[in-house]
PDB file of C-alpha atoms in Angstrom:
ATOM      1  CA  GLY A  18       0.080   0.238   0.371  1.00  0.00           C
ATOM      2  CA  GLU A  19       0.924   3.554  -0.658  1.00  0.00           C
ATOM      3  CA  ASP A  20       3.478   4.696   2.091  1.00  0.00           C
ATOM      4  CA  VAL A  21       4.706   7.966   2.701  1.00  0.00           C
ATOM      5  CA  GLU A  22       7.775   9.496   4.511  1.00  0.00           C
ATOM      6  CA  GLN A  23       9.498  12.618   5.442  1.00  0.00           C
ATOM      7  CA  SER A  24      12.354  13.897   7.819  1.00  0.00           C
ATOM      8  CA  LEU A  25      11.135  14.056  11.174  1.00  0.00           C
ATOM      9  CA  PHE A  26      13.506  17.476  11.993  1.00  0.00           C
ATOM     10  CA  LEU A  27      13.800  21.198  10.730  1.00  0.00           C
ATOM     11  CA  SER A  28      15.790  24.406  12.673  1.00  0.00           C
ATOM     12  CA  VAL A  29      15.436  27.304  10.627  1.00  0.00           C
ATOM     13  CA  ARG A  30      16.792  30.925  12.121  1.00  0.00           C
ATOM     14  CA  GLU A  31      13.552  33.674  11.723  1.00  0.00           C
ATOM     15  CA  GLY A  32      12.995  35.846   8.069  1.00  0.00           C
ATOM     16  CA  ASP A  33      15.040  32.700   6.210  1.00  0.00           C
ATOM     17  CA  SER A  34      12.930  29.964   4.035  1.00  0.00           C
ATOM     18  CA  SER A  35      11.793  26.305   5.231  1.00  0.00           C
ATOM     19  CA  VAL A  36      11.607  23.438   3.116  1.00  0.00           C
ATOM     20  CA  ILE A  37       9.894  20.523   4.047  1.00  0.00           C
ATOM     21  CA  ASN A  38      10.214  17.226   1.855  1.00  0.00           C
ATOM     22  CA  CYS A  39       7.936  14.343   1.542  1.00  0.00           C
ATOM     23  CA  THR A  40       8.317  10.682  -0.810  1.00  0.00           C
ATOM     24  CA  TYR A  41       5.046   9.431  -1.261  1.00  0.00           C
ATOM     25  CA  THR A  42       5.540   5.598  -3.058  1.00  0.00           C
ATOM     26  CA  ASP A  43       2.274   5.356  -4.988  1.00  0.00           C
ATOM     27  CA  SER A  44       2.802   7.091  -8.169  1.00  0.00           C
ATOM     28  CA  SER A  45      -1.857   6.952  -8.640  1.00  0.00           C
ATOM     29  CA  SER A  46      -2.217   9.568  -5.806  1.00  0.00           C
ATOM     30  CA  THR A  47      -4.701  11.934  -6.938  1.00  0.00           C
ATOM     31  CA  TYR A  48      -4.910  14.527  -4.718  1.00  0.00           C
ATOM     32  CA  LEU A  49      -1.362  15.215  -2.533  1.00  0.00           C
ATOM     33  CA  TYR A  50      -1.733  18.108   0.651  1.00  0.00           C
ATOM     34  CA  TRP A  51       0.238  19.359   3.338  1.00  0.00           C
ATOM     35  CA  TYR A  52      -1.218  20.113   7.390  1.00  0.00           C
ATOM     36  CA  LYS A  53       0.083  21.598   9.992  1.00  0.00           C
ATOM     37  CA  GLN A  54      -0.785  21.360  13.623  1.00  0.00           C
ATOM     38  CA  GLU A  55       0.302  23.568  16.706  1.00  0.00           C
ATOM     39  CA  PRO A  56       0.824  22.614  20.136  1.00  0.00           C
ATOM     40  CA  GLY A  57      -1.641  20.802  21.852  1.00  0.00           C
ATOM     41  CA  ALA A  58      -3.991  20.922  18.126  1.00  0.00           C
ATOM     42  CA  GLY A  59      -5.216  18.888  15.528  1.00  0.00           C
ATOM     43  CA  LEU A  60      -4.151  19.363  12.507  1.00  0.00           C
ATOM     44  CA  GLN A  61      -4.675  21.896   9.760  1.00  0.00           C
ATOM     45  CA  LEU A  62      -4.790  21.707   6.222  1.00  0.00           C
ATOM     46  CA  LEU A  63      -2.709  24.256   4.528  1.00  0.00           C
ATOM     47  CA  THR A  64      -3.045  23.042   1.380  1.00  0.00           C
ATOM     48  CA  TYR A  65      -2.996  20.765  -1.527  1.00  0.00           C
ATOM     49  CA  ILE A  66      -1.854  19.469  -4.909  1.00  0.00           C
ATOM     50  CA  PHE A  67      -3.500  17.782  -7.118  1.00  0.00           C
ATOM     51  CA  SER A  68      -1.066  15.647  -9.214  1.00  0.00           C
ATOM     52  CA  ASN A  69      -1.484  16.507 -12.631  1.00  0.00           C
ATOM     53  CA  MET A  70       0.021  20.312 -11.341  1.00  0.00           C
ATOM     54  CA  ASP A  71       3.945  20.756 -10.829  1.00  0.00           C
ATOM     55  CA  MET A  72       3.697  23.570  -8.419  1.00  0.00           C
ATOM     56  CA  LYS A  73       1.117  25.691  -6.123  1.00  0.00           C
ATOM     57  CA  GLN A  74       1.656  29.111  -4.865  1.00  0.00           C
ATOM     58  CA  ASP A  75      -0.428  30.830  -1.805  1.00  0.00           C
ATOM     59  CA  GLN A  76       0.912  33.633  -0.280  1.00  0.00           C
ATOM     60  CA  ARG A  77       4.185  32.099   1.402  1.00  0.00           C
ATOM     61  CA  LEU A  78       4.516  28.779   0.713  1.00  0.00           C
ATOM     62  CA  THR A  79       4.908  27.180  -2.391  1.00  0.00           C
ATOM     63  CA  VAL A  80       4.422  23.320  -2.996  1.00  0.00           C
ATOM     64  CA  LEU A  81       6.321  21.788  -5.793  1.00  0.00           C
ATOM     65  CA  LEU A  82       5.709  18.080  -7.123  1.00  0.00           C
ATOM     66  CA  ASN A  83       7.854  15.862  -8.848  1.00  0.00           C
ATOM     67  CA  LYS A  84       5.864  13.021 -10.209  1.00  0.00           C
ATOM     68  CA  LYS A  85       8.087  11.380 -11.739  1.00  0.00           C
ATOM     69  CA  ASP A  86      10.025  10.940  -8.551  1.00  0.00           C
ATOM     70  CA  LYS A  87       7.100  11.358  -6.202  1.00  0.00           C
ATOM     71  CA  HIS A  88       8.117  14.199  -4.016  1.00  0.00           C
ATOM     72  CA  LEU A  89       6.359  17.081  -2.752  1.00  0.00           C
ATOM     73  CA  SER A  90       7.693  19.592  -1.280  1.00  0.00           C
ATOM     74  CA  LEU A  91       6.608  22.464   0.881  1.00  0.00           C
ATOM     75  CA  ARG A  92       8.762  26.122   1.247  1.00  0.00           C
ATOM     76  CA  ILE A  93       7.747  28.444   3.127  1.00  0.00           C
ATOM     77  CA  ALA A  94       9.425  31.894   2.432  1.00  0.00           C
ATOM     78  CA  ASP A  95      10.461  34.512   5.643  1.00  0.00           C
ATOM     79  CA  THR A  96      10.084  31.301   8.113  1.00  0.00           C
ATOM     80  CA  GLN A  97       8.187  33.224  11.143  1.00  0.00           C
ATOM     81  CA  THR A  98       8.864  31.940  14.795  1.00  0.00           C
ATOM     82  CA  GLY A  99       4.579  31.033  14.260  1.00  0.00           C
ATOM     83  CA  ASP A 100       5.341  28.712  11.328  1.00  0.00           C
ATOM     84  CA  SER A 101       7.467  26.443  14.905  1.00  0.00           C
ATOM     85  CA  ALA A 102       4.940  23.202  14.367  1.00  0.00           C
ATOM     86  CA  ILE A 103       4.656  20.194  13.327  1.00  0.00           C
ATOM     87  CA  TYR A 104       4.027  19.812   9.485  1.00  0.00           C
ATOM     88  CA  PHE A 105       2.252  16.232   7.769  1.00  0.00           C
ATOM     89  CA  CYS A 106       2.744  15.679   4.344  1.00  0.00           C
ATOM     90  CA  ALA A 107      -0.209  13.131   3.326  1.00  0.00           C
ATOM     91  CA  ALA A 108      -1.027  11.242  -0.240  1.00  0.00           C
ATOM     92  CA  SER A 109      -4.208  10.311  -1.410  1.00  0.00           C
ATOM     93  CA  GLY A 110      -5.492   6.567  -3.798  1.00  0.00           C
ATOM     94  CA  PRO A 111      -7.731   6.529  -6.557  1.00  0.00           C
ATOM     95  CA  ASP A 112      -9.287   3.770  -5.482  1.00  0.00           C
ATOM     96  CA  SER A 113     -10.463   5.410  -2.224  1.00  0.00           C
ATOM     97  CA  SER A 114      -9.166   8.478  -2.409  1.00  0.00           C
ATOM     98  CA  TYR A 115     -10.965  10.198   0.536  1.00  0.00           C
ATOM     99  CA  LYS A 116      -9.010   7.886   2.596  1.00  0.00           C
ATOM    100  CA  LEU A 117      -5.633   9.920   3.498  1.00  0.00           C
ATOM    101  CA  ILE A 118      -1.978   7.929   4.233  1.00  0.00           C
ATOM    102  CA  PHE A 119      -0.181  10.427   6.628  1.00  0.00           C
ATOM    103  CA  GLY A 120       3.798  11.322   7.142  1.00  0.00           C
ATOM    104  CA  SER A 121       5.316  10.852  10.336  1.00  0.00           C
ATOM    105  CA  GLY A 122       5.032  14.288  10.694  1.00  0.00           C
ATOM    106  CA  THR A 123       8.564  17.001  10.393  1.00  0.00           C
ATOM    107  CA  ARG A 124       8.952  19.223  13.016  1.00  0.00           C
ATOM    108  CA  LEU A 125       9.606  22.295  12.306  1.00  0.00           C
ATOM    109  CA  LEU A 126      12.135  24.806  15.077  1.00  0.00           C
ATOM    110  CA  VAL A 127      11.961  28.460  13.710  1.00  0.00           C
ATOM    111  CA  ARG A 128      14.981  29.889  16.040  1.00  0.00           C
ATOM    112  CA  PRO A 129      15.138  33.856  16.855  1.00  0.00           C
TER     113      PRO A 129
ATOM    114  CA  ASP B  23     -16.516  28.393   9.026  1.00  0.00           C
ATOM    115  CA  VAL B  24     -15.909  24.911   8.733  1.00  0.00           C
ATOM    116  CA  LYS B  25     -16.172  23.145  12.323  1.00  0.00           C
ATOM    117  CA  VAL B  26     -15.351  19.813  14.158  1.00  0.00           C
ATOM    118  CA  THR B  27     -15.571  19.837  17.640  1.00  0.00           C
ATOM    119  CA  GLN B  28     -14.614  16.585  20.128  1.00  0.00           C
ATOM    120  CA  SER B  29     -15.783  15.695  23.334  1.00  0.00           C
ATOM    121  CA  SER B  30     -13.531  16.252  25.980  1.00  0.00           C
ATOM    122  CA  ARG B  31     -10.066  18.153  25.807  1.00  0.00           C
ATOM    123  CA  TYR B  32      -8.403  15.788  28.363  1.00  0.00           C
ATOM    124  CA  LEU B  33      -9.620  12.180  29.232  1.00  0.00           C
ATOM    125  CA  VAL B  34      -8.378  10.136  32.387  1.00  0.00           C
ATOM    126  CA  LYS B  35      -9.988   6.822  32.666  1.00  0.00           C
ATOM    127  CA  ARG B  36      -9.526   3.498  34.584  1.00  0.00           C
ATOM    128  CA  THR B  37      -7.994   0.252  33.393  1.00  0.00           C
ATOM    129  CA  GLY B  38     -11.214  -1.301  31.636  1.00  0.00           C
ATOM    130  CA  GLU B  39     -13.499   0.990  31.996  1.00  0.00           C
ATOM    131  CA  LYS B  40     -15.337   1.626  28.544  1.00  0.00           C
ATOM    132  CA  VAL B  41     -14.819   5.058  26.984  1.00  0.00           C
ATOM    133  CA  PHE B  42     -16.522   6.947  24.854  1.00  0.00           C
ATOM    134  CA  LEU B  43     -14.897   9.309  22.383  1.00  0.00           C
ATOM    135  CA  GLU B  44     -17.793  12.180  20.748  1.00  0.00           C
ATOM    136  CA  CYS B  45     -16.814  14.046  17.764  1.00  0.00           C
ATOM    137  CA  VAL B  46     -19.554  16.544  16.086  1.00  0.00           C
ATOM    138  CA  GLN B  47     -19.005  17.977  12.204  1.00  0.00           C
ATOM    139  CA  ASP B  48     -20.982  20.884  11.930  1.00  0.00           C
ATOM    140  CA  MET B  49     -19.857  20.304   7.795  1.00  0.00           C
ATOM    141  CA  ASP B  50     -23.196  18.050   6.624  1.00  0.00           C
ATOM    142  CA  HIS B  51     -19.751  15.769   5.126  1.00  0.00           C
ATOM    143  CA  GLU B  52     -20.514  12.600   4.748  1.00  0.00           C
ATOM    144  CA  ASN B  53     -17.036  10.980   6.062  1.00  0.00           C
ATOM    145  CA  MET B  54     -15.870  11.053   8.985  1.00  0.00           C
ATOM    146  CA  PHE B  55     -12.573   9.315  10.571  1.00  0.00           C
ATOM    147  CA  TRP B  56     -11.034   8.899  13.138  1.00  0.00           C
ATOM    148  CA  TYR B  57      -7.337   8.483  14.160  1.00  0.00           C
ATOM    149  CA  ARG B  58      -5.153   8.451  16.816  1.00  0.00           C
ATOM    150  CA  GLN B  59      -1.990   9.504  17.147  1.00  0.00           C
ATOM    151  CA  ASP B  60       1.876   8.188  18.473  1.00  0.00           C
ATOM    152  CA  PRO B  61       5.080  10.662  18.813  1.00  0.00           C
ATOM    153  CA  GLY B  62       6.541   9.302  15.708  1.00  0.00           C
ATOM    154  CA  LEU B  63       4.250   7.343  14.466  1.00  0.00           C
ATOM    155  CA  GLY B  64       2.272  10.303  13.196  1.00  0.00           C
ATOM    156  CA  LEU B  65      -1.292   9.692  12.058  1.00  0.00           C
ATOM    157  CA  ARG B  66      -2.778   6.288  11.833  1.00  0.00           C
ATOM    158  CA  LEU B  67      -6.188   5.046  10.828  1.00  0.00           C
ATOM    159  CA  ILE B  68      -8.730   3.540  13.445  1.00  0.00           C
ATOM    160  CA  TYR B  69     -11.629   3.166  11.316  1.00  0.00           C
ATOM    161  CA  PHE B  70     -14.082   5.877   9.085  1.00  0.00           C
ATOM    162  CA  SER B  71     -17.793   5.952   7.741  1.00  0.00           C
ATOM    163  CA  TYR B  72     -19.105   7.207   4.389  1.00  0.00           C
ATOM    164  CA  ASP B  73     -22.702   7.592   5.462  1.00  0.00           C
ATOM    165  CA  VAL B  74     -25.004   6.864   8.271  1.00  0.00           C
ATOM    166  CA  LYS B  75     -24.370   3.665  10.038  1.00  0.00           C
ATOM    167  CA  MET B  76     -21.912   2.709   7.734  1.00  0.00           C
ATOM    168  CA  LYS B  77     -18.284   1.775   9.085  1.00  0.00           C
ATOM    169  CA  GLU B  78     -15.045   0.388   7.807  1.00  0.00           C
ATOM    170  CA  LYS B  79     -11.796  -0.602   9.512  1.00  0.00           C
ATOM    171  CA  GLY B  80      -9.201   1.804   9.409  1.00  0.00           C
ATOM    172  CA  ASP B  81      -5.169  -0.427   9.848  1.00  0.00           C
ATOM    173  CA  ILE B  82      -5.528  -0.207  13.725  1.00  0.00           C
ATOM    174  CA  PRO B  83      -8.644  -1.396  14.023  1.00  0.00           C
ATOM    175  CA  GLU B  84      -8.227  -3.861  17.290  1.00  0.00           C
ATOM    176  CA  GLY B  85     -10.316  -2.812  20.568  1.00  0.00           C
ATOM    177  CA  TYR B  86     -12.121  -0.259  18.722  1.00  0.00           C
ATOM    178  CA  SER B  87     -16.016   0.134  17.515  1.00  0.00           C
ATOM    179  CA  VAL B  88     -17.405   3.405  16.629  1.00  0.00           C
ATOM    180  CA  SER B  89     -21.730   4.299  16.233  1.00  0.00           C
ATOM    181  CA  ARG B  90     -22.870   6.821  13.457  1.00  0.00           C
ATOM    182  CA  GLU B  91     -26.384   7.045  13.771  1.00  0.00           C
ATOM    183  CA  LYS B  92     -26.962  10.899  12.914  1.00  0.00           C
ATOM    184  CA  LYS B  93     -24.657  12.356   9.332  1.00  0.00           C
ATOM    185  CA  GLU B  94     -23.554  14.914  11.785  1.00  0.00           C
ATOM    186  CA  ARG B  95     -22.096  12.914  14.122  1.00  0.00           C
ATOM    187  CA  PHE B  96     -19.958   9.682  14.860  1.00  0.00           C
ATOM    188  CA  SER B  97     -18.556   8.002  18.196  1.00  0.00           C
ATOM    189  CA  LEU B  98     -15.288   5.681  18.937  1.00  0.00           C
ATOM    190  CA  ILE B  99     -15.984   3.672  22.211  1.00  0.00           C
ATOM    191  CA  LEU B 100     -12.648   1.646  23.984  1.00  0.00           C
ATOM    192  CA  GLU B 101     -14.814  -1.241  24.495  1.00  0.00           C
ATOM    193  CA  SER B 102     -12.192  -1.841  27.645  1.00  0.00           C
ATOM    194  CA  ALA B 103      -9.049   0.133  28.264  1.00  0.00           C
ATOM    195  CA  SER B 104      -5.741  -0.587  28.100  1.00  0.00           C
ATOM    196  CA  THR B 105      -2.952   1.195  28.770  1.00  0.00           C
ATOM    197  CA  ASN B 106      -1.720   0.726  25.158  1.00  0.00           C
ATOM    198  CA  GLN B 107      -4.278   2.761  24.421  1.00  0.00           C
ATOM    199  CA  THR B 108      -3.340   6.473  25.955  1.00  0.00           C
ATOM    200  CA  SER B 109      -2.508   8.456  22.888  1.00  0.00           C
ATOM    201  CA  MET B 110      -4.135  11.006  20.920  1.00  0.00           C
ATOM    202  CA  TYR B 111      -7.120  10.541  19.247  1.00  0.00           C
ATOM    203  CA  LEU B 112      -8.353  13.557  16.525  1.00  0.00           C
ATOM    204  CA  CYS B 113     -11.338  13.383  14.954  1.00  0.00           C
ATOM    205  CA  ALA B 114     -11.793  14.307  11.106  1.00  0.00           C
ATOM    206  CA  SER B 115     -14.837  14.905   8.609  1.00  0.00           C
ATOM    207  CA  SER B 116     -14.358  15.228   4.707  1.00  0.00           C
ATOM    208  CA  THR B 117     -17.331  15.166   1.816  1.00  0.00           C
ATOM    209  CA  PRO B 118     -16.360  13.224  -1.563  1.00  0.00           C
ATOM    210  CA  HIS B 119     -15.978  15.416  -3.624  1.00  0.00           C
ATOM    211  CA  GLY B 120     -13.346  18.126  -4.983  1.00  0.00           C
ATOM    212  CA  GLY B 121     -10.062  17.315  -3.141  1.00  0.00           C
ATOM    213  CA  TYR B 122     -11.442  14.934  -0.845  1.00  0.00           C
ATOM    214  CA  GLU B 123      -9.382  17.507   2.491  1.00  0.00           C
ATOM    215  CA  GLN B 124     -10.327  16.030   5.870  1.00  0.00           C
ATOM    216  CA  TYR B 125     -11.058  18.617   8.807  1.00  0.00           C
ATOM    217  CA  PHE B 126     -10.064  17.948  11.665  1.00  0.00           C
ATOM    218  CA  GLY B 127     -10.984  18.311  15.697  1.00  0.00           C
ATOM    219  CA  PRO B 128      -9.044  20.403  17.575  1.00  0.00           C
ATOM    220  CA  GLY B 129      -8.310  16.402  19.598  1.00  0.00           C
ATOM    221  CA  THR B 130      -8.880  14.517  23.189  1.00  0.00           C
ATOM    222  CA  ARG B 131      -6.108  13.449  24.680  1.00  0.00           C
ATOM    223  CA  LEU B 132      -6.437  10.284  26.587  1.00  0.00           C
ATOM    224  CA  THR B 133      -4.599   8.192  29.783  1.00  0.00           C
ATOM    225  CA  VAL B 134      -5.959   5.336  30.709  1.00  0.00           C
ATOM    226  CA  THR B 135      -4.214   4.325  33.652  1.00  0.00           C
TER     227      THR B 135
END
């Protein structure tokens, strides 16, 4: 079945760009998602990208999809301390697209 | 605005107790999900429901059951709580159309002693 992998930890300085990476195994995944989880809270949908797109930009967030390599990335420009959180990558499948497979999450720490 | 609520933020129960976790969504979504979240393991799907009274097992259903009597409400039941069910439980809902994105509640941190 589908497997989604992320690195566990990323530390950046305030004002720098952050890039969080994710790989997935099922090339037929229709949608790929990025969620943010702040301490003690549920997951908040940040953005998602359809599999026929290469890039999606939304204010400070840029999502890049390399379908050939099954690689997804989330770039946060001008990272702020409020961006410190756990970021989850998730993928859907074509036969049961409403089920999502989540990665284990990347903890982003933004240093002042 | 999209809203998913869970009945408790924190819950402490004793081993062997029956535990009910409730989730309510106000978006008229067909699909509802229960996950548990443990450090380093990400989110693991316990059960999901795609319609009233319909349910399917997820990846880790053992020790859990669910109930969906109304479209907006999805309950997770621990028949006899055990210490290895100490975890964060997250409920989500989604529509079976468009981007299938899931909307999450704030979570219930359950401790079984």
